[in-house]
XYZ file of C-alpha atoms in Angstrom:
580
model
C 78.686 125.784 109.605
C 80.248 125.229 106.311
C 83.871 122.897 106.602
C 86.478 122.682 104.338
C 90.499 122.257 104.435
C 92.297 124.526 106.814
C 89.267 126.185 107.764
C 88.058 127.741 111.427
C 85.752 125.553 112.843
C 84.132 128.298 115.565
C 81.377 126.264 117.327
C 83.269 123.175 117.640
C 86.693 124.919 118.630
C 84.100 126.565 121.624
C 82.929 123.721 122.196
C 86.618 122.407 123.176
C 86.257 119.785 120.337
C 88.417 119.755 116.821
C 85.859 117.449 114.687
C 87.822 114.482 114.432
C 85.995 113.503 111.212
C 89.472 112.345 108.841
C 90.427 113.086 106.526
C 88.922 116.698 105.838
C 85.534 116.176 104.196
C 84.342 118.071 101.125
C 81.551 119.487 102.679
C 80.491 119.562 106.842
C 78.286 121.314 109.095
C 77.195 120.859 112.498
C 74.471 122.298 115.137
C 75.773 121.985 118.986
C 72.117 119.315 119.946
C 73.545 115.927 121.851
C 72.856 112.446 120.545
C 73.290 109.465 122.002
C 74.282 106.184 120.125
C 73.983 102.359 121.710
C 75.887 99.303 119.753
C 72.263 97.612 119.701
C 70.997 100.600 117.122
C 68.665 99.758 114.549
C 69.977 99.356 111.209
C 68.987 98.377 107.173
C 70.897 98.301 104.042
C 69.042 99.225 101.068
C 70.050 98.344 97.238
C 73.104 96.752 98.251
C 74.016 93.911 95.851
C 74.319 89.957 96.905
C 76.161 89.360 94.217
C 79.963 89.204 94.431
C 82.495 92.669 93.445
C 84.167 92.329 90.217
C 88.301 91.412 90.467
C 88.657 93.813 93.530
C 87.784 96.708 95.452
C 88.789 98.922 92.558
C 89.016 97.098 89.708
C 87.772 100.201 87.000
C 91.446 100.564 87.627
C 91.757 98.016 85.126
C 91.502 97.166 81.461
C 86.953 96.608 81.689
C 87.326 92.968 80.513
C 89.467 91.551 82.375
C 87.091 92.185 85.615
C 85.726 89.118 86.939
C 84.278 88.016 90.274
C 85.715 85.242 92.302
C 84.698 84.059 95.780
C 87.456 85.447 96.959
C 85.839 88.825 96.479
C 83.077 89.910 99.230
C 79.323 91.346 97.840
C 78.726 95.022 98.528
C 75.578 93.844 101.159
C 78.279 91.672 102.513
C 80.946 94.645 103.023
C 78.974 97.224 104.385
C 77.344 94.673 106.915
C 80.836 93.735 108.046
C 81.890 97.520 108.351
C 79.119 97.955 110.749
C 79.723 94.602 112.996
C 82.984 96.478 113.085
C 81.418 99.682 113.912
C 79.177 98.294 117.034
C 81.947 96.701 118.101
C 84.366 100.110 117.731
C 81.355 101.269 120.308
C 81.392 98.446 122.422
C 85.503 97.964 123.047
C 86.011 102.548 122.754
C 87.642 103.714 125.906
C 88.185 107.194 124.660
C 87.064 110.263 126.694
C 88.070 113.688 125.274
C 89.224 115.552 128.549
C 92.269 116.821 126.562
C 90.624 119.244 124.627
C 88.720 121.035 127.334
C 90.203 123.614 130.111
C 91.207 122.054 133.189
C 88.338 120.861 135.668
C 85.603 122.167 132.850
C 82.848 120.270 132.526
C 82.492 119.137 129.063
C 80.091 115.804 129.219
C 76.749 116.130 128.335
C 74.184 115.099 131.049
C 72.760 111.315 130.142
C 69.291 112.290 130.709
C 69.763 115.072 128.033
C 69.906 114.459 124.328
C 68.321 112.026 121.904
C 68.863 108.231 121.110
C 69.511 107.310 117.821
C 67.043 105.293 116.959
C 68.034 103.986 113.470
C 70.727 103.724 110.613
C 69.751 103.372 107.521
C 72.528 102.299 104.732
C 71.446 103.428 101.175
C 72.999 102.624 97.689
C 72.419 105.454 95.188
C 73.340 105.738 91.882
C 76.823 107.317 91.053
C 76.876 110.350 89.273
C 80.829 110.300 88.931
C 82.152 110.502 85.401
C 84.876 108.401 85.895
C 86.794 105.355 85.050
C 87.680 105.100 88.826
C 85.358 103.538 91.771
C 83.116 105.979 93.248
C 84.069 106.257 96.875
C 82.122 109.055 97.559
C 79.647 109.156 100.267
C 76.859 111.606 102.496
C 76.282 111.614 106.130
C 73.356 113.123 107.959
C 72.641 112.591 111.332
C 69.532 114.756 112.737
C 68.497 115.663 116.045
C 65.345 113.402 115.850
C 67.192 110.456 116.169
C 67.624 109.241 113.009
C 71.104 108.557 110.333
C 71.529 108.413 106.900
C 74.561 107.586 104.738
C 74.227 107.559 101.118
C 76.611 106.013 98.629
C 77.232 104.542 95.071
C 79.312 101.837 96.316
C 79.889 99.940 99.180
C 83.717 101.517 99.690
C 82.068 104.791 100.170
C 79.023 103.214 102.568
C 82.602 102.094 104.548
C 83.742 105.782 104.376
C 80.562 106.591 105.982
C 80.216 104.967 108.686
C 83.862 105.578 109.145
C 83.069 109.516 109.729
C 80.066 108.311 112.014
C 82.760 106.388 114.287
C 84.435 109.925 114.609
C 81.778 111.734 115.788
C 81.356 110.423 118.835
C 82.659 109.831 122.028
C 82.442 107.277 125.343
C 81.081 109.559 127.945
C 82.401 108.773 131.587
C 79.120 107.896 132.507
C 78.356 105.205 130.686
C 77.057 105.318 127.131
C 78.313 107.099 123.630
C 77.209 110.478 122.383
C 77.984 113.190 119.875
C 77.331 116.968 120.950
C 77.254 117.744 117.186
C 73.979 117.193 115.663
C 72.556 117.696 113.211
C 75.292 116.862 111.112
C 75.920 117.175 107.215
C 78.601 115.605 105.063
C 79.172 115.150 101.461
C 82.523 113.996 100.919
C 84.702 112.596 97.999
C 88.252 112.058 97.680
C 90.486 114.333 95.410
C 92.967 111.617 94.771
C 91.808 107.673 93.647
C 94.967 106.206 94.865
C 95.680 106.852 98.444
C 98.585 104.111 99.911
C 101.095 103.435 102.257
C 103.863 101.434 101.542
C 105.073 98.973 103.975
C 108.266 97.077 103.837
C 108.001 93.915 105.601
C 112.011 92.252 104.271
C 114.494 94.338 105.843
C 113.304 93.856 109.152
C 110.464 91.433 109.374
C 106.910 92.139 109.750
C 104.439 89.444 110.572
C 101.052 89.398 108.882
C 99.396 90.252 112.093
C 101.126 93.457 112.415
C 100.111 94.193 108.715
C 96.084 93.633 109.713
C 96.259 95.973 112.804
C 97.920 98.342 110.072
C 95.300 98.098 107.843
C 92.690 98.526 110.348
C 94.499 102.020 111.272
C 94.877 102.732 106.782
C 91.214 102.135 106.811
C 90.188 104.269 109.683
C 92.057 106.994 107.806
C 90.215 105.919 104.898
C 93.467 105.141 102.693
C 92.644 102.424 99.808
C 95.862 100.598 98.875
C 98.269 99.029 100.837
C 101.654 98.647 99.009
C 103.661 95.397 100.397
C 107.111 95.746 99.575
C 107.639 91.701 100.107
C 110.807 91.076 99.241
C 114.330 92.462 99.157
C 118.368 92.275 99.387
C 118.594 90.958 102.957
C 115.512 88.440 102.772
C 112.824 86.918 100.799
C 109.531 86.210 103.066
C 106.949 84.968 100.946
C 107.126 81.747 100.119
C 106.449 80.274 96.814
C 105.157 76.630 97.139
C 106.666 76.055 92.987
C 110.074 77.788 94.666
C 110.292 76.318 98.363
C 113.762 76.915 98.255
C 113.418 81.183 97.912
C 111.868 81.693 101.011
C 113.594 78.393 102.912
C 116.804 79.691 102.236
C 116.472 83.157 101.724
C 114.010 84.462 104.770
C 115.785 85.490 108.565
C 114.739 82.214 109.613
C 111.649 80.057 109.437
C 109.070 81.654 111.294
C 110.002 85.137 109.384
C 107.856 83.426 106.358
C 104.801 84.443 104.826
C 103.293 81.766 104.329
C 100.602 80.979 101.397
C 97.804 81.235 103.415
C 99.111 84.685 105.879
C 99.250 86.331 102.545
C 95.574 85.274 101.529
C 94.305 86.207 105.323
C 96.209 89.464 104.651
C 94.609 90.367 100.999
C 91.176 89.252 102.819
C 91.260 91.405 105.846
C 92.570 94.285 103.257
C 89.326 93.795 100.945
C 87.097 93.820 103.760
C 88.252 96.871 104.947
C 88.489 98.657 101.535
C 91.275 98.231 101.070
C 93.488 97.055 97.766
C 96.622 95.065 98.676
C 99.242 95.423 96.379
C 102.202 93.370 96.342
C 106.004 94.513 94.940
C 108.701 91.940 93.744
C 111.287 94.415 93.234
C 113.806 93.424 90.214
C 116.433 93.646 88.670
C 117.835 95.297 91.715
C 117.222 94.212 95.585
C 116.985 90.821 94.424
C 120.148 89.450 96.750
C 118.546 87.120 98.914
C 117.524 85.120 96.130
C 121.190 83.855 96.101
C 121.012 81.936 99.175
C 119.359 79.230 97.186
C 119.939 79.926 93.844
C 123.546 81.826 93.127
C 123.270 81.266 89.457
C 120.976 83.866 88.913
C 122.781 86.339 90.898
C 125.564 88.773 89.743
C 128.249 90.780 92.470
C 126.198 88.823 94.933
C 128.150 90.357 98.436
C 129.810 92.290 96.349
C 132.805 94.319 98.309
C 133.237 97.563 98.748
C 129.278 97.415 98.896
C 128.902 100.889 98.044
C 130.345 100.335 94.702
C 127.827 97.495 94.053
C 124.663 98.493 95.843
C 122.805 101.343 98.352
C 122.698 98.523 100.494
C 124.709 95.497 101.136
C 123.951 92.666 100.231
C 124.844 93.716 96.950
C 123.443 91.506 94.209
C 121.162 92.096 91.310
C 119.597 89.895 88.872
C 121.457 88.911 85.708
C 120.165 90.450 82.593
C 120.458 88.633 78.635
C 119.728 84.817 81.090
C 116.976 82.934 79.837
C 117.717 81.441 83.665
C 116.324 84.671 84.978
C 113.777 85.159 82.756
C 112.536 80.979 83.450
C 112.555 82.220 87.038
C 110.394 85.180 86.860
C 107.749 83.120 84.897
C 107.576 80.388 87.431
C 107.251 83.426 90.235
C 104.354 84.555 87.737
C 102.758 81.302 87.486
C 102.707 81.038 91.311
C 101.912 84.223 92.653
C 99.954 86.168 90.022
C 97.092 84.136 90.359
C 97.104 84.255 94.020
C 97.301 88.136 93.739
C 94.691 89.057 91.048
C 91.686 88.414 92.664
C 92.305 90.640 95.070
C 94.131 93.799 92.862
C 94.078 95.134 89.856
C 98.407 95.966 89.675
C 101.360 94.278 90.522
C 104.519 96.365 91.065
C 107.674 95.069 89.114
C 110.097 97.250 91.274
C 112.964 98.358 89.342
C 114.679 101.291 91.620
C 118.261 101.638 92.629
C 119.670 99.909 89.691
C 123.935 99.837 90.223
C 125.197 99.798 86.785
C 128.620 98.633 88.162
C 127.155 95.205 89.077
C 126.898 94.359 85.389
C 130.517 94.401 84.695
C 130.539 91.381 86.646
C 127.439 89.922 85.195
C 128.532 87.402 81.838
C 125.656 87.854 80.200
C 126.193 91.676 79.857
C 129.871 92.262 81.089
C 130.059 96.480 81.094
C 128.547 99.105 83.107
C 127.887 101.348 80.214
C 124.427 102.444 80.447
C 123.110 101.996 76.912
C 123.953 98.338 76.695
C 122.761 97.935 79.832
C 119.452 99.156 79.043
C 118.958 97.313 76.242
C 118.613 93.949 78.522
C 116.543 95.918 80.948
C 114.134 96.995 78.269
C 113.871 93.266 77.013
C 113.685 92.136 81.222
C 111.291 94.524 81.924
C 109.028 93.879 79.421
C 108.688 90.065 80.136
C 107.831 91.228 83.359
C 105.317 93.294 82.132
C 103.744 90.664 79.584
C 103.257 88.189 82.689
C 101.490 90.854 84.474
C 99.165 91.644 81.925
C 98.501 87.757 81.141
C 97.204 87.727 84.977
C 95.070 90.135 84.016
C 97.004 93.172 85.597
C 99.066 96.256 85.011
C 102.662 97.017 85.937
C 103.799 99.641 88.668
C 107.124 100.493 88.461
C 109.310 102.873 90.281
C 110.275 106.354 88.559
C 114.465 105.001 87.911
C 112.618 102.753 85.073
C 111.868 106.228 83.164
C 114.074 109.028 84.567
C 116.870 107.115 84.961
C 117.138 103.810 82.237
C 115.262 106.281 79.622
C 113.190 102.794 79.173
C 110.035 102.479 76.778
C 106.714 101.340 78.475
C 102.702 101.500 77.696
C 101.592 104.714 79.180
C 98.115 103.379 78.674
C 98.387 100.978 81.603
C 101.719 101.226 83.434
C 101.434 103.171 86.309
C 105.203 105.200 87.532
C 105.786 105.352 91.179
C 108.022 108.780 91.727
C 109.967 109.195 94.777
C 113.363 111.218 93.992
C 112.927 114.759 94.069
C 110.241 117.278 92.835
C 110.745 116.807 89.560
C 109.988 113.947 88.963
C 106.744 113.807 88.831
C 106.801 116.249 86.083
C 109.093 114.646 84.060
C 106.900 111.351 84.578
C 103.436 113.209 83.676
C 105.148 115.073 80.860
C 105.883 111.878 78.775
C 102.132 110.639 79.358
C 102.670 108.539 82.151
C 99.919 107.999 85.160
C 102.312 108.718 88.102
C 102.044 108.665 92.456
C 104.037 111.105 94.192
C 105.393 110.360 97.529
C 109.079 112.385 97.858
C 111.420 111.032 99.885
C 112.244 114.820 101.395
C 108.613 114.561 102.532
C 107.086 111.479 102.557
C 109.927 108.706 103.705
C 108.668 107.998 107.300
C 111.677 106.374 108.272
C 113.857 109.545 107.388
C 115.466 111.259 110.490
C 116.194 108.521 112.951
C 119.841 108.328 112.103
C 122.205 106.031 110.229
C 121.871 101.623 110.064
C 125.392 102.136 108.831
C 128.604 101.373 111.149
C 131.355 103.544 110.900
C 134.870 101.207 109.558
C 137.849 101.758 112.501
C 139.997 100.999 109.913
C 139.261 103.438 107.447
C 140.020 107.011 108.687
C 137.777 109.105 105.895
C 134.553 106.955 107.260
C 131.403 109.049 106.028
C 129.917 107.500 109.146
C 130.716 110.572 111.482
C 128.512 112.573 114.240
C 125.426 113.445 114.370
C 125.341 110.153 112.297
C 122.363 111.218 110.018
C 120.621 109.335 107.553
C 120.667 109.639 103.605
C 117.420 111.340 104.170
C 117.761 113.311 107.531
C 115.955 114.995 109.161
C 112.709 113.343 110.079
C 109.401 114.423 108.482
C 107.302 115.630 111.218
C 103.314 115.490 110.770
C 103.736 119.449 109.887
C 105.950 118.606 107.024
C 104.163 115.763 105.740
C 100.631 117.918 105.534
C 102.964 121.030 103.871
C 103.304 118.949 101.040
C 102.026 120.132 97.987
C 103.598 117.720 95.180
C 101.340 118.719 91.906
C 101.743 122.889 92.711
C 104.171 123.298 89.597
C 102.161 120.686 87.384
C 100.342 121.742 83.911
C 96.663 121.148 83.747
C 97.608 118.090 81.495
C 100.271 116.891 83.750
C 97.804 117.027 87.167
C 95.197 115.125 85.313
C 97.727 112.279 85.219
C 98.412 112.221 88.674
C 96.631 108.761 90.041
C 97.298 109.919 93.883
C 100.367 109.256 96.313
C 101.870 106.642 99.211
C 103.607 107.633 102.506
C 106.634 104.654 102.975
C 107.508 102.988 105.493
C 110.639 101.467 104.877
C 112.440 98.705 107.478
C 115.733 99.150 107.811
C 115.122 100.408 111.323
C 111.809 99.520 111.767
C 110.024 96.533 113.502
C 106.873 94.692 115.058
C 108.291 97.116 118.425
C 108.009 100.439 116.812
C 105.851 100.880 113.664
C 103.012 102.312 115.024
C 105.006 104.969 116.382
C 106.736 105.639 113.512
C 103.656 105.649 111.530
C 100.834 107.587 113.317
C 99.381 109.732 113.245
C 102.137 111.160 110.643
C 100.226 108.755 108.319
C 96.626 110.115 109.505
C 98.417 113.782 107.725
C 98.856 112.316 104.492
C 96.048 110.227 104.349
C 94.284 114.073 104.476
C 96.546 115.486 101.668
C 95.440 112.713 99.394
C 91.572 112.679 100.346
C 91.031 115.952 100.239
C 94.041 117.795 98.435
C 97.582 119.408 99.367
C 97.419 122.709 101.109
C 100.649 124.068 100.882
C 102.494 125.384 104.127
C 99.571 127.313 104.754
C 97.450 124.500 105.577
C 99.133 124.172 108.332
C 97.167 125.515 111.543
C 95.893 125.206 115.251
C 92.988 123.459 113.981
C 94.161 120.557 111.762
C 97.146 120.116 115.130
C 93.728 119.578 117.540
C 91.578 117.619 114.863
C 94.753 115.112 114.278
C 95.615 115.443 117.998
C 92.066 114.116 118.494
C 92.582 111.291 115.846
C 95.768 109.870 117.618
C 93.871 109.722 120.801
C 91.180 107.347 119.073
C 93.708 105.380 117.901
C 95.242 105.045 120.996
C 91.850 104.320 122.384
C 92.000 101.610 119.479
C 95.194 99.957 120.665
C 97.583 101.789 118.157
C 101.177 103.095 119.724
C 100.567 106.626 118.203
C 102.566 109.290 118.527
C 101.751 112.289 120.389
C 101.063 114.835 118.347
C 100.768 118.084 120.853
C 101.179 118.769 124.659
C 98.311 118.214 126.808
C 98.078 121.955 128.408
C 98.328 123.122 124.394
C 94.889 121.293 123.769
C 93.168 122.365 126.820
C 93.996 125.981 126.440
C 93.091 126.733 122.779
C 94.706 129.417 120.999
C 98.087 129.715 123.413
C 100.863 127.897 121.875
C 101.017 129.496 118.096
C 102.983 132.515 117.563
């Protein structure tokens, strides 16, 4: 049986099963024989290197010589023998039993005495034949009916992938043992996309580093390959700066809502081993506020009132532009973080959305909202930025306002534009020469639809704060939604070719430790598809991707994630009776 997106998997869909394999791989078939795995299985790894990765996970993303190995950075042997500790131990800890997808009181387990044991895994490095700049994270799984496993792959990323799909294919009998009524099985599999992220915002509402490591484990399981951290904002600054104790002292919730030094490092580790690339935003000019709680100088309409004059959110406050005081500050932020961050990615992200031009009329160094002056500074700001990026031997990100918006000059060899405003911006982006990621906030915002942070003012009687109380970006984005979207459809040849991938966001304003699994899977799991293995429109949308996500959120679940529920229970057991 030949697999691709949005197709009709008949034997497995008999069978009562939706192969859970995610995202959608390139290629799949499967036979209906029964295998049985144990954690104890044989394995070998052959033509993996000893010798350390070069910068990070991904680093072709960057300029070739500035790629170096550190010891920060694991060896491919090292990787892929760490992805399958993780995998026997996936086996060892699974609780999940799939009696959702079969008819009530069926009997859908395989008989233990029937079936064969895997008897070995064998872990191969092959030679890419990719003609690309980008890492090769493709990969090919075969599992026979004799027993025996292969995964092939050019790097150890898509050895990860590999195994990954292998996880998926099985499932914990209630018997005892794990088995897989799917073999043989086939896969060849590559990503569409190279960029595949979620953004997580960790400042509005805190987020400790251990919640950011189970949501890695759950990016990874998806097979996403960035993590976007979104460290600091308005309302607090987390991450501490040992050359600027005071930022995070003064400026985070309290003192235990700190990232410290060494919970970022454990973070960008546990990323990297997991294949993932952890990058990390300062955002600037804009949502820069907190940094006047211990240093006001550098800080113009700093609580500004009425806030929504000053800012999308108060605490209004935005960095002064024309200060050699700001610029003195950024460079000591770059000589104490950059280096911390470039072994482990390839891009830092300078920010630069939501830019209130009414903040600097109150700002002495520029003193007028009128746009062109204004972006004269922010040219000269942003590319100071930029030149301290590249001197840590990494390239900008910067979000879309920087072009669309501020009309502002920047290398389209290496700077990389994050859209998010409306559909067309990615066009616009691509259409100057710009490598762009999509990620619309009218599709992609995952913390859209859950109503307004905002209080309504008893004293003012034209409040915009009125029932049903929605949010700037209302209504939520359902899983549906977020697989409907198709974001390149109405791009050029030349434009699409530009397009480095996407991120879901997760933003914080109502979002915690409590409830971001929730709010994140398996709505996440649905993008994580549209950027492996390509948008399908609306009419992607079908019984069989609800069943093989349905059967993804129930792993997770098994995994310890607060997932969602994706369908009702009777819908999966009685296949084919709730679509009309």
């Amino acid at each position: 049986m030949r697999f691709s997106l949005g197709s009709v998997l008949c034997l497995t869909q008999l069978l009562g099963l939706a192969v859970a394999v995610v995202p959608a791989p390139s290629y799949y078939t499967n036979g209906s024989s029964v295998v049985w795995i144990t954690p104890d299985v044989t394995t070998s790894f052959v033509g993996f290197s000893n010798s350390p990765q070069a910068r990070s996970l991904h680093s072709r993303d960057a300029p070739k010589n500035e790629c170096r190995a550190t010891n920060s950075t694991p060896s491919d042997v090292q990787l892929v023998q760490d992805a399958f500790t993780r995998f026997k131990s996936s086996l060892n800890t699974s609780t999940y039993i799939p009696w959702k997808f079969f008819p009530r009181g069926s009997t859908y387990e395989p008989n233990p005495s029937n079936g064969t044991q895997i008897s070995s895994i064998t872990v191969k490095m092959i030679a890419s034949t990719m003609n690309s700049t980008q890492v090769d994270e493709s990969y090919s799984l075969d599992m026979s009916t004799n027993g025996t496993v292969m995964i092939q792959a050019a790097t150890a990323q898509g050895a990860m992938h590999g195994l990954t799909s292998l996880s998926q294919l099985f499932y914990k009998s209630s018997t005892g043992g794990f088995y897989s009524p799917l073999a043989p099985v086939c896969i060849q599999d590559q990503p569409k996309f190279y960029w595949r992220g979620l953004n997580i915002d960790i400042a509005r509402n805190f987020e400790p580093p251990s919640n950011v490591m189970r949501l890695i484990d759950g990016l990874a399981f998806n097979k996403f390959n960035r993590l976007h951290i979104h460290a600091t904002d308005s309302q607090s600054w987390p991450l501490e700066l040992p050359s600027l104790p005071q930022v995070s002292a003064k400026g985070a919730y309290n003192p235990t809502y700190v990232w410290t030094v060494a919970d970022l490092k454990a973070v960008q580790e546990y990323a990297v081993a997991r294949g993932i690339e952890p990058i990390i935003e300062i955002d600037s000019p804009g949502h820069t506020a907190s940094v006047a709680y211990s240093m006001p100088e550098l800080i113009a309409a700093f609580n500004e009132q009425p806030w929504p004059t000053y800012c999308n959110e108060p605490p209004c406050g935005q960095m002064k532009l024309n200060s050699n005081a700001t610029l003195d500050f950024f460079d000591k932020v770059a000589a104490d973080l950059y280096p911390r961050v470039a072994p482990y990615a390839n891009r830092f992200h300078t920010g630069g959305d939501e830019l209130n031009a009414n903040v600097y009329a109150l700002d002495p160094g520029v003193g007028t909202n009128d746009t062109k002056t204004i972006q004269k500074y922010l040219q000269q700001f942003v590319d100071h930025l930029h030149s301290n990026v590249r001197a840590n031997g990494m390239s900008p990100i910067v979000w879309e306002e920087m072009i669309t918006t501020w009309n502002l000059t920047l290398n389209t060899k290496d700077v990389l534009v994050q859209t998010w405003l409306g559909e067309s911006s990615l066009k616009q982006v691509t259409d100057l020469g710009y490598q762009a990621l999509f990620g619309e906030y009218t599709w992609w915002y995952l913390d859209c639809g859950f109503g307004q942070w905002v209080d309504p003012n008893i004293t003012n009687a034209a409040t915009p704060i009125v029932p049903p109380y929605a949010d700037y970006c209302s209504p939520y984005k359902s899983w549906r939604e977020i697989y409907a979207y198709d974001p390149t459809a109405n791009l050029t040849a030349t434009e699409n070719t530009l397009v480095a991938g996407g991120e879901v966001h997760m933003w914080g304003e109502l979002t915690d430790p409590v409830n971001l699994d929730g709010k994140v899977w398996p709505r996440a799991s649905a993008a994580a598809e549209i950027l492996w293995s390509g948008p399908g429109g609306v009419k992607g949308v079908n019984e069989t991707v609800t069943r093989r996500l349905a059967d993804v959120r129930e792993r997770m679940v098994a995994m310890g994630f607060g997932a969602s529920v994706v369908q009702m229970t009777w819908c999966l057991q009685n296949i084919g009776s709730c679509s009309e």
